[in-house]
CSV table of N, CA and C in Angstrom, one decimal:
chain,number,residue,atom,x,y,z
A,1,MET,N,183.9,93.3,65.5
A,1,MET,CA,182.7,92.6,64.9
A,1,MET,C,182.4,91.3,65.7
A,2,GLU,N,181.2,91.1,66.0
A,2,GLU,CA,180.8,89.9,66.8
A,2,GLU,C,180.7,88.7,65.9
A,3,THR,N,181.2,87.5,66.4
A,3,THR,CA,181.1,86.3,65.6
A,3,THR,C,179.7,85.7,65.9
A,4,ASN,N,179.4,84.7,65.0
A,4,ASN,CA,178.1,84.0,65.2
A,4,ASN,C,178.1,83.3,66.6
A,5,ASP,N,179.2,82.7,67.0
A,5,ASP,CA,179.3,82.1,68.3
A,5,ASP,C,179.0,83.0,69.4
A,6,SER,N,179.5,84.2,69.3
A,6,SER,CA,179.3,85.2,70.3
A,6,SER,C,177.8,85.7,70.4
A,7,ILE,N,177.2,85.8,69.2
A,7,ILE,CA,175.8,86.2,69.1
A,7,ILE,C,174.9,85.1,69.7
A,8,ASP,N,175.3,83.8,69.3
A,8,ASP,CA,174.5,82.7,69.9
A,8,ASP,C,174.6,82.6,71.4
A,9,ARG,N,175.8,82.8,71.9
A,9,ARG,CA,176.1,82.8,73.4
A,9,ARG,C,175.2,83.9,74.0
A,10,ASP,N,175.2,85.1,73.4
A,10,ASP,CA,174.5,86.2,74.0
A,10,ASP,C,173.0,85.9,74.0
A,11,ARG,N,172.5,85.3,72.9
A,11,ARG,CA,171.1,84.9,72.8
A,11,ARG,C,170.7,83.9,73.9
A,12,ARG,N,171.6,82.9,74.1
A,12,ARG,CA,171.3,81.9,75.1
A,12,ARG,C,171.3,82.5,76.5
A,13,PHE,N,172.2,83.4,76.7
A,13,PHE,CA,172.2,84.1,78.0
A,13,PHE,C,170.9,85.0,78.2
A,14,VAL,N,170.5,85.7,77.2
A,14,VAL,CA,169.3,86.4,77.3
A,14,VAL,C,168.1,85.5,77.6
A,15,ASP,N,168.1,84.4,76.9
A,15,ASP,CA,167.0,83.4,77.1
A,15,ASP,C,167.0,82.9,78.6
A,16,LEU,N,168.2,82.6,79.1
A,16,LEU,CA,168.2,82.2,80.5
A,16,LEU,C,167.8,83.3,81.5
A,17,LEU,N,168.3,84.5,81.2
A,17,LEU,CA,168.0,85.7,82.0
A,17,LEU,C,166.5,86.0,82.0
A,18,THR,N,165.9,86.0,80.9
A,18,THR,CA,164.5,86.3,80.8
A,18,THR,C,163.6,85.2,81.4
A,19,SER,N,164.0,83.9,81.2
A,19,SER,CA,163.2,82.8,81.8
A,19,SER,C,163.3,82.8,83.3
A,20,HIS,N,164.3,83.5,83.9
A,20,HIS,CA,164.4,83.5,85.4
A,20,HIS,C,164.1,84.8,86.0
A,21,GLN,N,163.4,85.7,85.3
A,21,GLN,CA,163.1,87.0,85.8
A,21,GLN,C,162.1,86.9,87.0
A,22,ARG,N,161.2,86.0,86.9
A,22,ARG,CA,160.2,85.9,88.0
A,22,ARG,C,161.0,85.4,89.3
A,23,ASP,N,161.8,84.4,89.1
A,23,ASP,CA,162.6,83.9,90.2
A,23,ASP,C,163.5,85.0,90.8
A,24,LEU,N,164.1,85.8,90.0
A,24,LEU,CA,165.0,86.9,90.5
A,24,LEU,C,164.1,87.9,91.3
A,25,TYR,N,162.9,88.2,90.7
A,25,TYR,CA,162.0,89.1,91.4
A,25,TYR,C,161.5,88.6,92.7
A,26,VAL,N,161.1,87.4,92.7
A,26,VAL,CA,160.5,86.8,94.0
A,26,VAL,C,161.6,86.7,95.0
A,27,TYR,N,162.8,86.3,94.7
A,27,TYR,CA,163.9,86.2,95.6
A,27,TYR,C,164.2,87.6,96.1
A,28,THR,N,164.4,88.6,95.3
A,28,THR,CA,164.7,90.0,95.7
A,28,THR,C,163.6,90.5,96.6
A,29,HIS,N,162.4,90.4,96.1
A,29,HIS,CA,161.2,90.9,96.8
A,29,HIS,C,161.2,90.3,98.3
A,30,THR,N,161.5,89.0,98.4
A,30,THR,CA,161.4,88.4,99.7
A,30,THR,C,162.6,88.9,100.6
A,31,LEU,N,163.8,89.0,100.0
A,31,LEU,CA,164.9,89.6,100.8
A,31,LEU,C,164.7,91.0,101.2
A,32,MET,N,163.9,91.7,100.4
A,32,MET,CA,163.6,93.2,100.7
A,32,MET,C,162.3,93.3,101.5
A,33,ALA,N,161.7,92.2,101.9
A,33,ALA,CA,160.4,92.3,102.6
A,33,ALA,C,159.4,93.1,102.0
A,34,GLY,N,159.3,93.0,100.6
A,34,GLY,CA,158.3,93.7,99.9
A,34,GLY,C,158.5,95.2,99.7
A,35,ASP,N,159.8,95.6,99.9
A,35,ASP,CA,160.1,97.1,99.7
A,35,ASP,C,159.7,97.5,98.2
A,36,SER,N,159.2,98.7,98.1
A,36,SER,CA,158.8,99.2,96.8
A,36,SER,C,159.9,99.4,95.8
A,37,ALA,N,161.2,99.3,96.3
A,37,ALA,CA,162.3,99.5,95.4
A,37,ALA,C,162.8,98.1,94.8
A,38,THR,N,162.0,97.1,95.0
A,38,THR,CA,162.4,95.7,94.5
A,38,THR,C,162.7,95.7,93.0
A,39,ALA,N,161.8,96.3,92.2
A,39,ALA,CA,162.0,96.3,90.7
A,39,ALA,C,163.3,97.0,90.3
A,40,ASP,N,163.6,98.1,91.0
A,40,ASP,CA,164.9,98.8,90.7
A,40,ASP,C,166.1,98.0,91.1
A,41,VAL,N,166.0,97.3,92.2
A,41,VAL,CA,167.1,96.4,92.6
A,41,VAL,C,167.3,95.2,91.6
A,42,VAL,N,166.2,94.7,91.2
A,42,VAL,CA,166.2,93.6,90.2
A,42,VAL,C,166.9,94.1,88.9
A,43,GLN,N,166.5,95.3,88.5
A,43,GLN,CA,167.0,95.9,87.3
A,43,GLN,C,168.5,96.1,87.4
A,44,ASP,N,169.0,96.6,88.5
A,44,ASP,CA,170.4,96.7,88.8
A,44,ASP,C,171.1,95.4,88.7
A,45,ALA,N,170.5,94.3,89.3
A,45,ALA,CA,171.1,93.0,89.2
A,45,ALA,C,171.2,92.5,87.8
A,46,ASN,N,170.1,92.8,87.0
A,46,ASN,CA,170.1,92.4,85.5
A,46,ASN,C,171.3,93.1,84.8
A,47,VAL,N,171.5,94.4,85.1
A,47,VAL,CA,172.7,95.1,84.5
A,47,VAL,C,174.0,94.4,84.9
A,48,ASP,N,174.1,94.1,86.2
A,48,ASP,CA,175.3,93.4,86.6
A,48,ASP,C,175.5,92.0,85.9
A,49,LEU,N,174.4,91.3,85.8
A,49,LEU,CA,174.5,90.0,85.2
A,49,LEU,C,174.9,90.1,83.7
A,50,TRP,N,174.4,91.1,83.0
A,50,TRP,CA,174.8,91.3,81.6
A,50,TRP,C,176.3,91.7,81.5
A,51,ALA,N,176.7,92.5,82.4
A,51,ALA,CA,178.1,93.0,82.4
A,51,ALA,C,179.0,91.8,82.7
A,52,HIS,N,178.6,90.8,83.4
A,52,HIS,CA,179.4,89.6,83.7
A,52,HIS,C,179.0,88.4,82.9
A,53,LYS,N,178.3,88.5,81.9
A,53,LYS,CA,177.8,87.4,81.1
A,53,LYS,C,178.9,86.5,80.6
A,54,ASP,N,180.0,87.0,80.3
A,54,ASP,CA,181.1,86.2,79.8
A,54,ASP,C,181.8,85.3,80.9
A,55,LYS,N,181.5,85.6,82.2
A,55,LYS,CA,182.0,84.8,83.3
A,55,LYS,C,181.1,83.7,83.6
A,56,TYR,N,179.9,83.6,83.0
A,56,TYR,CA,178.9,82.5,83.3
A,56,TYR,C,179.4,81.3,82.6
A,57,ASP,N,179.4,80.2,83.4
A,57,ASP,CA,179.8,78.9,82.9
A,57,ASP,C,178.5,78.1,82.6
A,58,PRO,N,178.2,78.0,81.3
A,58,PRO,CA,176.9,77.3,80.9
A,58,PRO,C,176.8,75.8,81.3
A,59,SER,N,177.9,75.3,81.8
A,59,SER,CA,177.8,73.9,82.3
A,59,SER,C,177.2,73.8,83.7
A,60,ARG,N,177.0,75.0,84.3
A,60,ARG,CA,176.5,75.1,85.7
A,60,ARG,C,175.1,75.7,85.7
A,61,PRO,N,174.3,75.4,86.7
A,61,PRO,CA,173.0,76.0,86.8
A,61,PRO,C,173.0,77.5,86.8
A,62,PHE,N,172.2,78.2,86.0
A,62,PHE,CA,172.1,79.6,85.9
A,62,PHE,C,171.6,80.3,87.1
A,63,LEU,N,170.5,79.8,87.7
A,63,LEU,CA,169.7,80.5,88.7
A,63,LEU,C,170.6,80.7,90.0
A,64,PRO,N,171.3,79.8,90.5
A,64,PRO,CA,172.1,80.1,91.7
A,64,PRO,C,173.1,81.2,91.4
A,65,TRP,N,173.7,81.1,90.3
A,65,TRP,CA,174.7,82.1,89.9
A,65,TRP,C,174.0,83.5,89.8
A,66,ALA,N,172.9,83.6,89.2
A,66,ALA,CA,172.2,84.9,89.1
A,66,ALA,C,171.7,85.4,90.4
A,67,LEU,N,171.2,84.5,91.3
A,67,LEU,CA,170.8,84.9,92.6
A,67,LEU,C,171.8,85.6,93.5
A,68,ARG,N,173.1,85.2,93.3
A,68,ARG,CA,174.2,85.9,94.0
A,68,ARG,C,174.3,87.3,93.6
A,69,PHE,N,174.1,87.6,92.3
A,69,PHE,CA,174.1,89.0,91.9
A,69,PHE,C,173.0,89.8,92.6
A,70,ALA,N,171.8,89.2,92.6
A,70,ALA,CA,170.6,89.9,93.2
A,70,ALA,C,170.9,90.1,94.7
A,71,TYR,N,171.5,89.1,95.3
A,71,TYR,CA,171.8,89.2,96.8
A,71,TYR,C,172.7,90.3,97.0
A,72,HIS,N,173.8,90.5,96.2
A,72,HIS,CA,174.7,91.6,96.4
A,72,HIS,C,174.1,92.9,96.2
A,73,ARG,N,173.2,93.0,95.2
A,73,ARG,CA,172.4,94.2,95.0
A,73,ARG,C,171.5,94.6,96.2
A,74,VAL,N,170.9,93.6,96.8
A,74,VAL,CA,170.1,93.8,97.9
A,74,VAL,C,170.9,94.4,99.1
A,75,LEU,N,172.1,93.8,99.3
A,75,LEU,CA,173.0,94.3,100.3
A,75,LEU,C,173.4,95.7,100.0
A,76,ALA,N,173.7,96.0,98.8
A,76,ALA,CA,174.1,97.4,98.4
A,76,ALA,C,173.0,98.3,98.7
A,77,TYR,N,171.8,97.9,98.4
A,77,TYR,CA,170.6,98.8,98.6
A,77,TYR,C,170.4,99.0,100.1
A,78,ARG,N,170.5,97.9,100.9
A,78,ARG,CA,170.4,98.0,102.4
A,78,ARG,C,171.3,99.0,103.0
A,79,LYS,N,172.6,99.1,102.4
A,79,LYS,CA,173.6,100.0,102.9
A,79,LYS,C,173.2,101.5,102.7
A,80,THR,N,172.3,101.7,101.7
A,80,THR,CA,171.9,103.1,101.4
A,80,THR,C,170.7,103.5,102.3
A,81,ARG,N,170.1,102.5,103.0
A,81,ARG,CA,169.0,102.8,103.9
A,81,ARG,C,169.5,103.0,105.3
A,82,SER,N,168.8,103.8,106.0
A,82,SER,CA,169.2,103.9,107.5
A,82,SER,C,168.7,102.6,108.1
A,83,ARG,N,169.5,102.1,109.1
A,83,ARG,CA,169.1,100.8,109.8
A,83,ARG,C,167.7,100.8,110.3
A,84,SER,N,167.2,102.0,110.8
A,84,SER,CA,165.9,102.0,111.4
A,84,SER,C,164.8,101.8,110.4
A,85,ARG,N,165.1,101.9,109.1
A,85,ARG,CA,164.1,101.7,108.0
A,85,ARG,C,164.1,100.3,107.5
A,86,LEU,N,165.0,99.4,108.0
A,86,LEU,CA,165.1,98.1,107.5
A,86,LEU,C,164.1,97.2,108.2
A,87,LEU,N,163.3,96.4,107.5
A,87,LEU,CA,162.3,95.5,108.1
A,87,LEU,C,163.0,94.3,108.6
A,88,LEU,N,164.0,93.8,108.0
A,88,LEU,CA,164.6,92.5,108.4
A,88,LEU,C,166.1,92.8,108.7
A,89,SER,N,166.6,92.0,109.7
A,89,SER,CA,168.0,92.2,110.1
A,89,SER,C,168.9,91.6,109.0
A,90,ASP,N,170.2,92.1,109.0
A,90,ASP,CA,171.2,91.6,108.0
A,90,ASP,C,171.3,90.1,108.2
A,91,GLU,N,171.3,89.6,109.4
A,91,GLU,CA,171.5,88.2,109.7
A,91,GLU,C,170.4,87.4,109.1
A,92,PHE,N,169.1,87.9,109.3
A,92,PHE,CA,168.0,87.2,108.8
A,92,PHE,C,168.0,87.1,107.2
A,93,VAL,N,168.4,88.3,106.6
A,93,VAL,CA,168.4,88.3,105.1
A,93,VAL,C,169.5,87.4,104.6
A,94,SER,N,170.6,87.3,105.3
A,94,SER,CA,171.7,86.4,104.9
A,94,SER,C,171.2,84.9,105.0
A,95,SER,N,170.6,84.6,106.1
A,95,SER,CA,170.0,83.3,106.3
A,95,SER,C,168.9,82.9,105.3
A,96,LEU,N,168.1,83.9,105.0
A,96,LEU,CA,167.0,83.7,104.0
A,96,LEU,C,167.6,83.5,102.6
A,97,ALA,N,168.6,84.3,102.3
A,97,ALA,CA,169.2,84.2,101.0
A,97,ALA,C,169.9,82.8,100.8
A,98,ASP,N,170.6,82.3,101.8
A,98,ASP,CA,171.2,81.0,101.8
A,98,ASP,C,170.1,79.9,101.6
A,99,SER,N,169.1,80.0,102.3
A,99,SER,CA,168.0,79.0,102.2
A,99,SER,C,167.4,79.1,100.8
A,100,MET,N,167.1,80.2,100.3
A,100,MET,CA,166.5,80.4,99.0
A,100,MET,C,167.4,79.9,97.9
A,101,GLU,N,168.7,80.1,98.0
A,101,GLU,CA,169.6,79.7,97.0
A,101,GLU,C,169.7,78.1,97.0
A,102,ARG,N,169.6,77.5,98.2
A,102,ARG,CA,169.6,76.1,98.2
A,102,ARG,C,168.3,75.5,97.6
A,103,ASN,N,167.2,76.2,97.7
A,103,ASN,CA,165.9,75.7,97.2
A,103,ASN,C,165.2,76.9,96.6
A,104,PRO,N,165.5,77.3,95.3
A,104,PRO,CA,164.9,78.5,94.8
A,104,PRO,C,163.4,78.4,94.6
A,105,LEU,N,162.9,77.2,94.5
A,105,LEU,CA,161.4,77.1,94.3
A,105,LEU,C,160.7,77.4,95.6
A,106,GLU,N,161.4,77.4,96.7
A,106,GLU,CA,160.7,77.7,98.0
A,106,GLU,C,160.4,79.2,98.1
A,107,ALA,N,161.1,80.0,97.3
A,107,ALA,CA,160.9,81.5,97.3
A,107,ALA,C,159.5,81.8,97.1
A,108,ASP,N,158.8,81.2,96.1
A,108,ASP,CA,157.4,81.5,95.9
A,108,ASP,C,156.6,81.2,97.1
A,109,GLY,N,156.9,80.1,97.8
A,109,GLY,CA,156.2,79.7,99.0
A,109,GLY,C,156.4,80.7,100.1
A,110,ARG,N,157.6,81.3,100.3
A,110,ARG,CA,157.8,82.3,101.3
A,110,ARG,C,157.1,83.6,101.0
A,111,LEU,N,157.1,84.0,99.7
A,111,LEU,CA,156.4,85.2,99.4
A,111,LEU,C,154.9,85.0,99.6
A,112,ALA,N,154.4,83.9,99.2
A,112,ALA,CA,152.9,83.6,99.4
A,112,ALA,C,152.6,83.6,100.9
A,113,ALA,N,153.5,83.0,101.7
A,113,ALA,CA,153.3,83.0,103.1
A,113,ALA,C,153.3,84.4,103.7
A,114,LEU,N,154.2,85.2,103.3
A,114,LEU,CA,154.3,86.6,103.7
A,114,LEU,C,153.0,87.3,103.4
A,115,THR,N,152.5,87.1,102.1
A,115,THR,CA,151.3,87.8,101.7
A,115,THR,C,150.1,87.4,102.6
A,116,ARG,N,150.0,86.1,102.8
A,116,ARG,CA,148.9,85.6,103.7
A,116,ARG,C,149.0,86.1,105.1
A,117,CYS,N,150.2,86.2,105.6
A,117,CYS,CA,150.4,86.7,107.0
A,117,CYS,C,150.1,88.2,107.0
A,118,LEU,N,150.4,88.9,106.0
A,118,LEU,CA,150.1,90.3,106.0
A,118,LEU,C,148.5,90.5,105.9
A,119,GLU,N,147.9,89.6,105.2
A,119,GLU,CA,146.4,89.7,105.1
A,119,GLU,C,145.7,89.4,106.4
A,120,ASN,N,146.4,88.7,107.3
A,120,ASN,CA,145.8,88.3,108.6
A,120,ASN,C,146.0,89.4,109.6
A,121,LEU,N,146.8,90.5,109.3
A,121,LEU,CA,146.9,91.6,110.2
A,121,LEU,C,145.7,92.5,110.2
A,122,ARG,N,145.5,93.2,111.3
A,122,ARG,CA,144.4,94.2,111.3
A,122,ARG,C,144.8,95.3,110.4
A,123,ASP,N,143.8,96.0,109.9
A,123,ASP,CA,144.0,97.2,109.0
A,123,ASP,C,145.0,98.2,109.5
A,124,GLU,N,144.9,98.5,110.8
A,124,GLU,CA,145.8,99.5,111.4
A,124,GLU,C,147.3,99.0,111.5
A,125,GLN,N,147.4,97.7,111.6
A,125,GLN,CA,148.8,97.1,111.6
A,125,GLN,C,149.4,97.2,110.2
A,126,ARG,N,148.6,96.8,109.2
A,126,ARG,CA,149.1,96.9,107.8
A,126,ARG,C,149.4,98.3,107.4
A,127,THR,N,148.5,99.2,107.9
A,127,THR,CA,148.8,100.7,107.6
A,127,THR,C,150.1,101.1,108.2
A,128,LEU,N,150.3,100.7,109.4
A,128,LEU,CA,151.6,101.1,110.1
A,128,LEU,C,152.8,100.6,109.4
A,129,LEU,N,152.7,99.3,109.0
A,129,LEU,CA,153.9,98.8,108.2
A,129,LEU,C,154.0,99.5,106.9
A,130,ARG,N,152.9,99.7,106.2
A,130,ARG,CA,153.0,100.3,104.9
A,130,ARG,C,153.6,101.7,105.0
A,131,GLU,N,153.1,102.5,105.9
A,131,GLU,CA,153.6,103.9,106.1
A,131,GLU,C,155.0,103.9,106.5
A,132,ARG,N,155.4,103.0,107.3
A,132,ARG,CA,156.8,103.0,107.7
A,132,ARG,C,157.8,102.5,106.7
A,133,TYR,N,157.5,101.4,106.1
A,133,TYR,CA,158.4,100.7,105.2
A,133,TYR,C,158.2,100.9,103.7
A,134,THR,N,157.0,101.3,103.3
A,134,THR,CA,156.8,101.5,101.9
A,134,THR,C,156.9,103.0,101.6
A,135,CYS,N,156.2,103.8,102.5
A,135,CYS,CA,156.1,105.2,102.3
A,135,CYS,C,157.3,106.0,102.9
A,136,GLY,N,158.0,105.3,103.9
A,136,GLY,CA,159.2,105.9,104.5
A,136,GLY,C,158.9,106.9,105.5
A,137,VAL,N,157.7,106.9,106.1
A,137,VAL,CA,157.4,107.8,107.2
A,137,VAL,C,158.3,107.5,108.4
A,138,SER,N,158.9,108.5,109.0
A,138,SER,CA,159.8,108.2,110.2
A,138,SER,C,158.9,107.7,111.4
A,139,VAL,N,159.6,107.1,112.3
A,139,VAL,CA,159.0,106.6,113.6
A,139,VAL,C,158.4,107.8,114.3
A,140,LYS,N,159.2,108.9,114.3
A,140,LYS,CA,158.7,110.1,115.0
A,140,LYS,C,157.5,110.7,114.3
A,141,GLY,N,157.5,110.7,113.0
A,141,GLY,CA,156.3,111.2,112.3
A,141,GLY,C,155.1,110.3,112.5
A,142,LEU,N,155.3,109.0,112.6
A,142,LEU,CA,154.2,108.1,112.9
A,142,LEU,C,153.7,108.3,114.3
A,143,ALA,N,154.6,108.5,115.3
A,143,ALA,CA,154.2,108.8,116.6
A,143,ALA,C,153.4,110.0,116.8
A,144,THR,N,153.7,111.1,116.1
A,144,THR,CA,153.0,112.3,116.1
A,144,THR,C,151.6,112.1,115.6
A,145,ARG,N,151.5,111.4,114.4
A,145,ARG,CA,150.2,111.1,113.8
A,145,ARG,C,149.3,110.2,114.6
A,146,MET,N,149.9,109.3,115.4
A,146,MET,CA,149.1,108.3,116.1
A,146,MET,C,149.0,108.7,117.6
A,147,ASN,N,149.5,109.9,117.9
A,147,ASN,CA,149.4,110.3,119.3
A,147,ASN,C,150.0,109.3,120.3
A,148,ALA,N,151.2,108.9,119.9
A,148,ALA,CA,152.0,107.9,120.7
A,148,ALA,C,153.4,108.4,120.8
A,149,THR,N,154.2,107.7,121.6
A,149,THR,CA,155.7,108.1,121.7
A,149,THR,C,156.4,107.3,120.6
A,150,ALA,N,157.6,107.8,120.2
A,150,ALA,CA,158.4,107.1,119.3
A,150,ALA,C,158.8,105.7,119.8
A,151,ASP,N,159.0,105.5,121.1
A,151,ASP,CA,159.3,104.2,121.6
A,151,ASP,C,158.2,103.2,121.5
A,152,GLN,N,156.9,103.7,121.7
A,152,GLN,CA,155.8,102.9,121.5
A,152,GLN,C,155.6,102.4,120.1
A,153,ILE,N,155.9,103.3,119.1
A,153,ILE,CA,155.8,102.9,117.7
A,153,ILE,C,156.9,101.9,117.4
A,154,SER,N,158.1,102.2,117.8
A,154,SER,CA,159.2,101.2,117.6
A,154,SER,C,158.9,99.9,118.1
A,155,SER,N,158.3,99.8,119.3
A,155,SER,CA,157.9,98.5,119.9
A,155,SER,C,156.9,97.8,119.1
A,156,ARG,N,155.9,98.6,118.6
A,156,ARG,CA,154.8,98.0,117.8
A,156,ARG,C,155.4,97.4,116.5
A,157,LEU,N,156.3,98.2,115.9
A,157,LEU,CA,157.0,97.7,114.6
A,157,LEU,C,157.8,96.4,114.9
A,158,TYR,N,158.5,96.4,116.0
A,158,TYR,CA,159.4,95.3,116.4
A,158,TYR,C,158.5,94.0,116.5
A,159,ARG,N,157.4,94.2,117.3
A,159,ARG,CA,156.5,93.1,117.5
A,159,ARG,C,155.8,92.6,116.2
A,160,LEU,N,155.5,93.5,115.3
A,160,LEU,CA,154.9,93.1,114.0
A,160,LEU,C,155.9,92.3,113.2
A,161,ARG,N,157.2,92.8,113.1
A,161,ARG,CA,158.2,92.1,112.4
A,161,ARG,C,158.4,90.7,112.9
A,162,LYS,N,158.5,90.6,114.3
A,162,LYS,CA,158.7,89.3,114.9
A,162,LYS,C,157.5,88.4,114.6
A,163,ASP,N,156.3,88.9,114.7
A,163,ASP,CA,155.1,88.1,114.5
A,163,ASP,C,155.0,87.7,113.0
A,164,LEU,N,155.4,88.5,112.1
A,164,LEU,CA,155.4,88.2,110.7
A,164,LEU,C,156.4,87.1,110.4
A,165,GLY,N,157.6,87.2,111.0
A,165,GLY,CA,158.6,86.1,110.8
A,165,GLY,C,158.1,84.8,111.3
A,166,GLN,N,157.5,84.8,112.5
A,166,GLN,CA,157.0,83.6,113.1
A,166,GLN,C,155.8,83.0,112.2
A,167,CYS,N,155.0,83.9,111.7
A,167,CYS,CA,153.9,83.5,110.9
A,167,CYS,C,154.4,82.8,109.6
A,168,ILE,N,155.4,83.4,109.0
A,168,ILE,CA,155.9,82.8,107.8
A,168,ILE,C,156.5,81.4,108.1
A,169,GLU,N,157.3,81.3,109.2
A,169,GLU,CA,157.9,80.0,109.5
A,169,GLU,C,156.8,79.0,109.8
A,170,ARG,N,155.7,79.3,110.5
A,170,ARG,CA,154.6,78.4,110.7
A,170,ARG,C,154.0,77.9,109.4
A,171,ARG,N,153.7,78.9,108.6
A,171,ARG,CA,153.0,78.5,107.3
A,171,ARG,C,153.9,77.6,106.4
A,172,MET,N,155.2,78.0,106.4
A,172,MET,CA,156.2,77.2,105.6
A,172,MET,C,156.3,75.7,106.2
A,173,ALA,N,156.3,75.6,107.5
A,173,ALA,CA,156.3,74.3,108.2
A,173,ALA,C,155.1,73.5,107.9
A,174,ALA,N,153.9,74.2,108.0
A,174,ALA,CA,152.6,73.5,107.7
A,174,ALA,C,152.5,73.0,106.3
A,175,GLU,N,153.0,73.8,105.3
A,175,GLU,CA,153.0,73.4,103.9
A,175,GLU,C,154.0,72.3,103.7
A,176,GLY,N,155.1,72.2,104.4
A,176,GLY,CA,156.0,71.2,104.2
A,176,GLY,C,155.6,69.9,104.9
A,177,ALA,N,154.7,70.0,105.8
A,177,ALA,CA,154.2,68.8,106.5
A,177,ALA,C,153.4,67.9,105.7
């Protein structure tokens, strides 16, 4: 039988968890570069957080603690994907996660910058990214559809990822200035 203290502790934990859902989602969405599985990964992180709720120290900030669970779920998800389907390198994701954990409020800015950068792409570039990373169409499949070689498609995707990363950094620097 649960005690009143236990019930109160659980309620406070649920309040913290629900009040930080947007932060967890934005953080995960950013680390996953907008992958359509973001909501599933956040849900898995929520399950992990609940399973470890008794290990949370209420005298410490909740969000950095919770973000570590989301980060580990993102890593687990990335391991299930073939490397060719990952939009961001492991090193970049790790660096981004560290940066976002130091300043969680910056996550909204990064996501907004990514959105604006994607909006500035030509339609065919957005379509290429969407088909490859959201729909999961293989490079070979895209090459066949676009009457190009797989190497040409891989090069286009690489340039787009690089350009998006640079665009995000420029926008973040401009907003910080």
